[in-house]
Amino acid sequence: MFALIIFVSLIVIPVTQAGNTLYFGVIPLESQDIMFKKFIPLAKYLEKELGMGVELVIGKDYQDTMDAIGGNKIQMAYLTPTTYPKSKKQNPDSDIRSLVRFQSKGHGTYRSCIIVPIDGDAEGVADLKGKKFAFGSKNSTSSHLMPRSILAAKGIQFKDIQAEYLGSHSNVAAAVSAEQFAGGGVKESVAEKFAADEEVRILVKSAPIPEFPICINKHVSSELETKIVAAFKKLNTGSDDAKTVMTAINKKYTGVEDATDEDYDVIRTMILNLYGEAFYNK
């Protein structure tokens, strides 16, 4: 039975209190309760493999998790392709670095989608100009950065839409389904879930985006880093237990691969092209 401990800015879910503890932060892509349920199998698995306590820390928002790994409230984090380079930039002395990332259906990339109401009249991205458009978090890759890039490629600047930020992918999908917005940006897995339920229609999908990296800071010893990488790579065995851990997070997750810092240069370039260095500010 796991207790839910609420702090001012973070939700922390203790997995065990025995021995040394690794604090593992998770970006809140969906509600904190949902993210807890998704990641508790992984936390339990890591406890067993690492031989130490693992404590899940679900951020109140994206900046919360970035601040936490930068300030060593957590030592490891599941970050988005955008918050990884952003957290590195904001915390240069913390040596935040990517280790591994999950594969989705055998690939270490995923896509962003622009969705519209199931009965919406938009036939293409250009039809969204001047309309209400929903984004998730301002720091989200697939629910903000990439959708804005897709819109910009069709000549639609931020000033050309009535934009609102709803915090999470599921919030965006629900609002678009309820026809509160003419369109919205979400990650592919959320878009396909709502589309399968005939609640939204996928208007367009993005080019491949590097998957969410598992990152650590300088307070993780080289010995522990090696164990962490080995534990994640062990999920590639294809066992039922490994599948349970991965699919709890994302039903499409099928394996794990290395994630180098250079893999996220495509995101850095997109940030600079759309927003400039000011994007990295808090």
Short mmCIF file of C-alpha atoms in Angstrom, two decimals:
data_model
loop_
_atom_site.label_atom_id
_atom_site.label_comp_id
_atom_site.label_asym_id
_atom_site.label_seq_id
_atom_site.Cartn_x
_atom_site.Cartn_y
_atom_site.Cartn_z
CA MET A 1 0.00 0.00 0.00
CA PHE A 2 1.71 3.19 -1.12
CA ALA A 3 1.21 6.48 0.67
CA LEU A 4 0.76 9.73 -1.21
CA ILE A 5 2.77 12.57 0.32
CA ILE A 6 2.01 16.04 -0.99
CA PHE A 7 4.57 18.83 -0.68
CA VAL A 8 4.21 22.45 -1.74
CA SER A 9 5.49 21.93 -5.26
CA LEU A 10 5.91 18.18 -5.72
CA ILE A 11 4.03 14.96 -5.17
CA VAL A 12 6.38 12.35 -3.76
CA ILE A 13 5.38 8.70 -3.61
CA PRO A 14 7.67 6.59 -1.40
CA VAL A 15 8.41 3.14 -2.80
CA THR A 16 10.52 2.02 0.15
CA GLN A 17 12.47 3.72 2.87
CA ALA A 18 15.06 0.97 3.35
CA GLY A 19 18.73 1.73 2.67
CA ASN A 20 19.93 4.36 0.23
CA THR A 21 17.27 6.08 -1.85
CA LEU A 22 17.30 7.21 -5.48
CA TYR A 23 14.80 9.99 -6.15
CA PHE A 24 13.25 9.50 -9.59
CA GLY A 25 11.34 12.45 -11.05
CA VAL A 26 8.64 12.22 -13.69
CA ILE A 27 7.32 15.02 -15.90
CA PRO A 28 3.52 15.28 -15.43
CA LEU A 29 2.32 14.58 -18.97
CA GLU A 30 -1.05 13.73 -17.47
CA SER A 31 -2.49 14.10 -13.97
CA GLN A 32 -0.16 13.27 -11.10
CA ASP A 33 -2.27 10.28 -10.08
CA ILE A 34 -2.17 8.84 -13.59
CA MET A 35 1.60 9.36 -13.87
CA PHE A 36 2.09 7.60 -10.53
CA LYS A 37 0.13 4.58 -11.73
CA LYS A 38 2.12 4.49 -14.97
CA PHE A 39 5.53 4.59 -13.30
CA ILE A 40 5.11 2.58 -10.11
CA PRO A 41 5.90 -0.75 -11.90
CA LEU A 42 9.17 0.77 -13.17
CA ALA A 43 10.04 2.09 -9.70
CA LYS A 44 9.47 -1.35 -8.16
CA TYR A 45 11.55 -2.96 -10.90
CA LEU A 46 14.44 -0.52 -10.39
CA GLU A 47 14.39 -1.14 -6.64
CA LYS A 48 14.92 -4.82 -7.25
CA GLU A 49 17.61 -4.35 -9.90
CA LEU A 50 19.53 -1.58 -8.11
CA GLY A 51 19.21 -3.00 -4.60
CA MET A 52 18.13 0.33 -3.14
CA GLY A 53 15.02 2.39 -2.46
CA VAL A 54 13.51 4.28 -5.39
CA GLU A 55 11.17 7.15 -4.64
CA LEU A 56 8.92 8.53 -7.35
CA VAL A 57 8.58 12.30 -7.49
CA ILE A 58 5.78 13.49 -9.76
CA GLY A 59 6.15 17.17 -10.58
CA LYS A 60 3.32 19.64 -10.16
CA ASP A 61 4.30 20.94 -13.59
CA TYR A 62 7.19 20.64 -16.03
CA GLN A 63 9.30 23.37 -14.45
CA ASP A 64 8.95 21.64 -11.09
CA THR A 65 10.75 18.56 -12.37
CA MET A 66 13.44 20.60 -14.12
CA ASP A 67 14.09 22.53 -10.92
CA ALA A 68 14.14 19.32 -8.91
CA ILE A 69 16.87 17.60 -10.93
CA GLY A 70 18.83 20.86 -11.12
CA GLY A 71 18.58 21.32 -7.34
CA ASN A 72 19.23 17.64 -6.56
CA LYS A 73 15.81 17.02 -5.01
CA ILE A 74 15.82 14.19 -7.52
CA GLN A 75 18.82 12.52 -9.13
CA MET A 76 17.12 10.86 -12.09
CA ALA A 77 14.22 11.99 -14.27
CA TYR A 78 11.98 11.03 -17.14
CA LEU A 79 12.09 14.25 -19.16
CA THR A 80 10.59 15.36 -22.46
CA PRO A 81 12.77 16.02 -25.52
CA THR A 82 12.31 19.74 -24.77
CA THR A 83 12.72 19.81 -21.00
CA TYR A 84 15.95 17.81 -21.25
CA PRO A 85 17.94 20.50 -23.11
CA LYS A 86 16.06 23.19 -21.18
CA SER A 87 16.98 21.70 -17.80
CA LYS A 88 20.62 21.39 -18.94
CA LYS A 89 20.64 25.04 -19.99
CA GLN A 90 19.01 26.25 -16.76
CA ASN A 91 21.30 24.15 -14.53
CA PRO A 92 24.76 24.12 -16.14
CA ASP A 93 26.50 23.08 -12.91
CA SER A 94 24.33 19.99 -12.40
CA ASP A 95 25.75 18.01 -15.33
CA ILE A 96 22.33 16.73 -16.39
CA ARG A 97 22.79 14.11 -19.09
CA SER A 98 20.68 11.63 -20.99
CA LEU A 99 21.29 7.90 -20.54
CA VAL A 100 18.63 5.86 -22.29
CA ARG A 101 15.20 6.21 -23.83
CA PHE A 102 12.32 3.86 -24.46
CA GLN A 103 11.57 2.59 -27.93
CA SER A 104 8.05 2.82 -29.29
CA LYS A 105 7.26 -0.16 -31.53
CA GLY A 106 10.99 -0.72 -31.96
CA HIS A 107 11.94 2.91 -32.63
CA GLY A 108 13.40 5.53 -30.31
CA THR A 109 11.25 8.25 -31.84
CA TYR A 110 7.62 9.30 -31.66
CA ARG A 111 5.33 11.89 -33.25
CA SER A 112 3.19 14.86 -32.36
CA CYS A 113 -0.31 15.26 -33.78
CA ILE A 114 -2.69 18.09 -34.44
CA ILE A 115 -6.20 16.93 -33.63
CA VAL A 116 -9.61 18.43 -34.38
CA PRO A 117 -13.16 17.58 -33.23
CA ILE A 118 -14.49 14.40 -34.81
CA ASP A 119 -17.09 16.43 -36.73
CA GLY A 120 -14.87 19.49 -37.22
CA ASP A 121 -14.80 21.09 -40.65
CA ALA A 122 -11.01 21.62 -40.87
CA GLU A 123 -9.62 19.78 -43.89
CA GLY A 124 -6.05 20.96 -43.42
CA VAL A 125 -3.80 22.86 -41.02
CA ALA A 126 -4.37 26.13 -42.86
CA ASP A 127 -8.05 25.96 -41.87
CA LEU A 128 -7.08 26.53 -38.22
CA LYS A 129 -5.92 30.10 -38.79
CA GLY A 130 -7.84 32.50 -36.58
CA LYS A 131 -9.39 29.65 -34.58
CA LYS A 132 -9.09 28.60 -30.93
CA PHE A 133 -6.18 26.20 -30.50
CA ALA A 134 -5.21 24.21 -27.39
CA PHE A 135 -1.68 23.40 -26.25
CA GLY A 136 -0.60 21.40 -23.20
CA SER A 137 2.36 22.74 -21.22
CA LYS A 138 4.51 25.56 -22.61
CA ASN A 139 7.49 23.23 -22.04
CA SER A 140 5.98 20.28 -23.90
CA THR A 141 7.62 19.06 -27.10
CA SER A 142 4.67 17.27 -28.66
CA SER A 143 1.91 19.42 -27.16
CA HIS A 144 3.48 22.83 -27.85
CA LEU A 145 6.84 23.02 -29.60
CA MET A 146 6.15 20.65 -32.47
CA PRO A 147 2.53 21.73 -33.07
CA ARG A 148 3.70 25.35 -33.29
CA SER A 149 6.35 24.27 -35.78
CA ILE A 150 3.69 22.49 -37.87
CA LEU A 151 1.48 25.57 -37.82
CA ALA A 152 4.41 27.84 -38.71
CA ALA A 153 5.27 25.65 -41.70
CA LYS A 154 1.78 26.43 -43.03
CA GLY A 155 2.25 30.15 -42.46
CA ILE A 156 0.26 30.29 -39.21
CA GLN A 157 2.11 32.29 -36.57
CA PHE A 158 1.24 32.28 -32.87
CA LYS A 159 -0.57 35.60 -33.24
CA ASP A 160 -2.79 34.03 -35.90
CA ILE A 161 -4.52 31.63 -33.49
CA GLN A 162 -6.42 32.01 -30.22
CA ALA A 163 -4.06 29.92 -28.11
CA GLU A 164 -4.63 28.51 -24.64
CA TYR A 165 -2.46 26.23 -22.50
CA LEU A 166 -4.38 23.45 -20.74
CA GLY A 167 -1.50 21.76 -18.90
CA SER A 168 -1.64 18.19 -20.19
CA HIS A 169 -2.18 16.15 -23.34
CA SER A 170 -5.32 14.52 -21.99
CA ASN A 171 -6.78 17.93 -21.11
CA VAL A 172 -6.17 19.10 -24.68
CA ALA A 173 -7.74 16.00 -26.22
CA ALA A 174 -10.79 16.22 -23.94
CA ALA A 175 -11.29 19.92 -24.72
CA VAL A 176 -11.00 19.36 -28.48
CA SER A 177 -13.39 16.41 -28.22
CA ALA A 178 -15.89 18.69 -26.45
CA GLU A 179 -15.50 21.16 -29.35
CA GLN A 180 -14.17 23.87 -27.04
CA PHE A 181 -11.28 24.31 -29.50
CA ALA A 182 -10.99 23.98 -33.26
CA GLY A 183 -7.71 22.12 -32.85
CA GLY A 184 -5.03 21.07 -30.43
CA GLY A 185 -1.56 19.57 -30.17
CA VAL A 186 -0.90 16.25 -28.42
CA LYS A 187 1.48 13.30 -28.53
CA GLU A 188 0.64 10.50 -30.93
CA SER A 189 -0.40 7.95 -28.28
CA VAL A 190 -3.02 10.32 -26.81
CA ALA A 191 -4.26 11.33 -30.26
CA GLU A 192 -4.68 7.72 -31.35
CA LYS A 193 -6.47 6.76 -28.12
CA PHE A 194 -9.05 9.53 -28.50
CA ALA A 195 -9.31 8.91 -32.26
CA ALA A 196 -9.96 5.20 -31.66
CA ASP A 197 -12.81 6.19 -29.36
CA GLU A 198 -14.11 8.46 -32.15
CA GLU A 199 -13.73 11.54 -29.96
CA VAL A 200 -11.27 13.43 -32.18
CA ARG A 201 -9.83 13.28 -35.68
CA ILE A 202 -6.09 13.36 -36.39
CA LEU A 203 -5.46 16.15 -38.89
CA VAL A 204 -1.71 15.70 -39.31
CA LYS A 205 1.28 13.94 -37.73
CA SER A 206 4.75 15.44 -37.30
CA ALA A 207 8.13 14.20 -38.40
CA PRO A 208 9.85 11.81 -35.92
CA ILE A 209 10.86 13.27 -32.55
CA PRO A 210 13.50 11.62 -30.31
CA GLU A 211 11.78 9.78 -27.44
CA PHE A 212 11.72 10.98 -23.84
CA PRO A 213 15.16 10.48 -22.22
CA ILE A 214 15.91 9.03 -18.80
CA CYS A 215 18.39 11.56 -17.36
CA ILE A 216 20.64 11.81 -14.33
CA ASN A 217 22.58 14.59 -12.63
CA LYS A 218 26.13 14.76 -11.28
CA HIS A 219 25.12 13.30 -7.93
CA VAL A 220 24.70 9.82 -9.43
CA SER A 221 27.97 7.90 -9.05
CA SER A 222 29.53 6.22 -12.06
CA GLU A 223 28.91 2.85 -10.40
CA LEU A 224 25.21 3.59 -9.92
CA GLU A 225 24.96 5.02 -13.45
CA THR A 226 26.27 1.73 -14.84
CA LYS A 227 23.69 -0.21 -12.81
CA ILE A 228 20.87 2.08 -13.95
CA VAL A 229 21.77 1.64 -17.63
CA ALA A 230 22.06 -2.14 -17.19
CA ALA A 231 18.66 -2.27 -15.46
CA PHE A 232 16.97 -0.40 -18.28
CA LYS A 233 18.72 -2.46 -20.97
CA LYS A 234 17.57 -5.62 -19.19
CA LEU A 235 14.01 -4.65 -20.17
CA ASN A 236 14.99 -5.71 -23.71
CA THR A 237 14.73 -9.38 -22.75
CA GLY A 238 11.14 -9.51 -23.93
CA SER A 239 9.94 -11.18 -20.74
CA ASP A 240 6.37 -10.71 -19.53
CA ASP A 241 7.66 -8.75 -16.52
CA ALA A 242 9.64 -6.39 -18.79
CA LYS A 243 6.61 -5.86 -21.01
CA THR A 244 4.46 -5.08 -17.97
CA VAL A 245 6.90 -2.41 -16.79
CA MET A 246 7.13 -0.70 -20.18
CA THR A 247 3.51 -0.92 -21.30
CA ALA A 248 2.34 0.51 -17.98
CA ILE A 249 4.04 3.74 -19.07
CA ASN A 250 3.08 3.58 -22.73
CA LYS A 251 1.36 0.67 -24.45
CA LYS A 252 3.64 1.18 -27.45
CA TYR A 253 6.91 0.88 -25.52
CA THR A 254 8.79 -2.21 -26.67
CA GLY A 255 12.41 -1.73 -25.61
CA VAL A 256 15.22 0.58 -24.51
CA GLU A 257 18.15 2.15 -26.36
CA ASP A 258 20.98 4.58 -25.64
CA ALA A 259 20.14 8.29 -25.72
CA THR A 260 23.02 10.63 -26.50
CA ASP A 261 22.99 14.37 -25.96
CA GLU A 262 23.48 14.92 -29.69
CA ASP A 263 20.21 13.12 -30.44
CA TYR A 264 18.38 16.17 -29.08
CA ASP A 265 20.15 18.75 -31.24
CA VAL A 266 17.14 18.63 -33.58
CA ILE A 267 15.03 19.94 -30.70
CA ARG A 268 17.58 22.64 -29.86
CA THR A 269 17.55 23.80 -33.48
CA MET A 270 13.75 23.93 -33.50
CA ILE A 271 13.74 25.93 -30.26
CA LEU A 272 16.16 28.48 -31.68
CA ASN A 273 14.27 28.77 -34.97
CA LEU A 274 10.91 29.32 -33.28
CA TYR A 275 11.72 31.16 -30.07
CA GLY A 276 15.41 31.95 -29.68
CA GLU A 277 17.43 31.69 -26.47
CA ALA A 278 14.63 33.31 -24.46
CA PHE A 279 12.81 29.95 -24.51
CA TYR A 280 15.28 28.61 -21.95
CA ASN A 281 14.33 31.23 -19.35
CA LYS A 282 12.13 30.25 -16.41
#
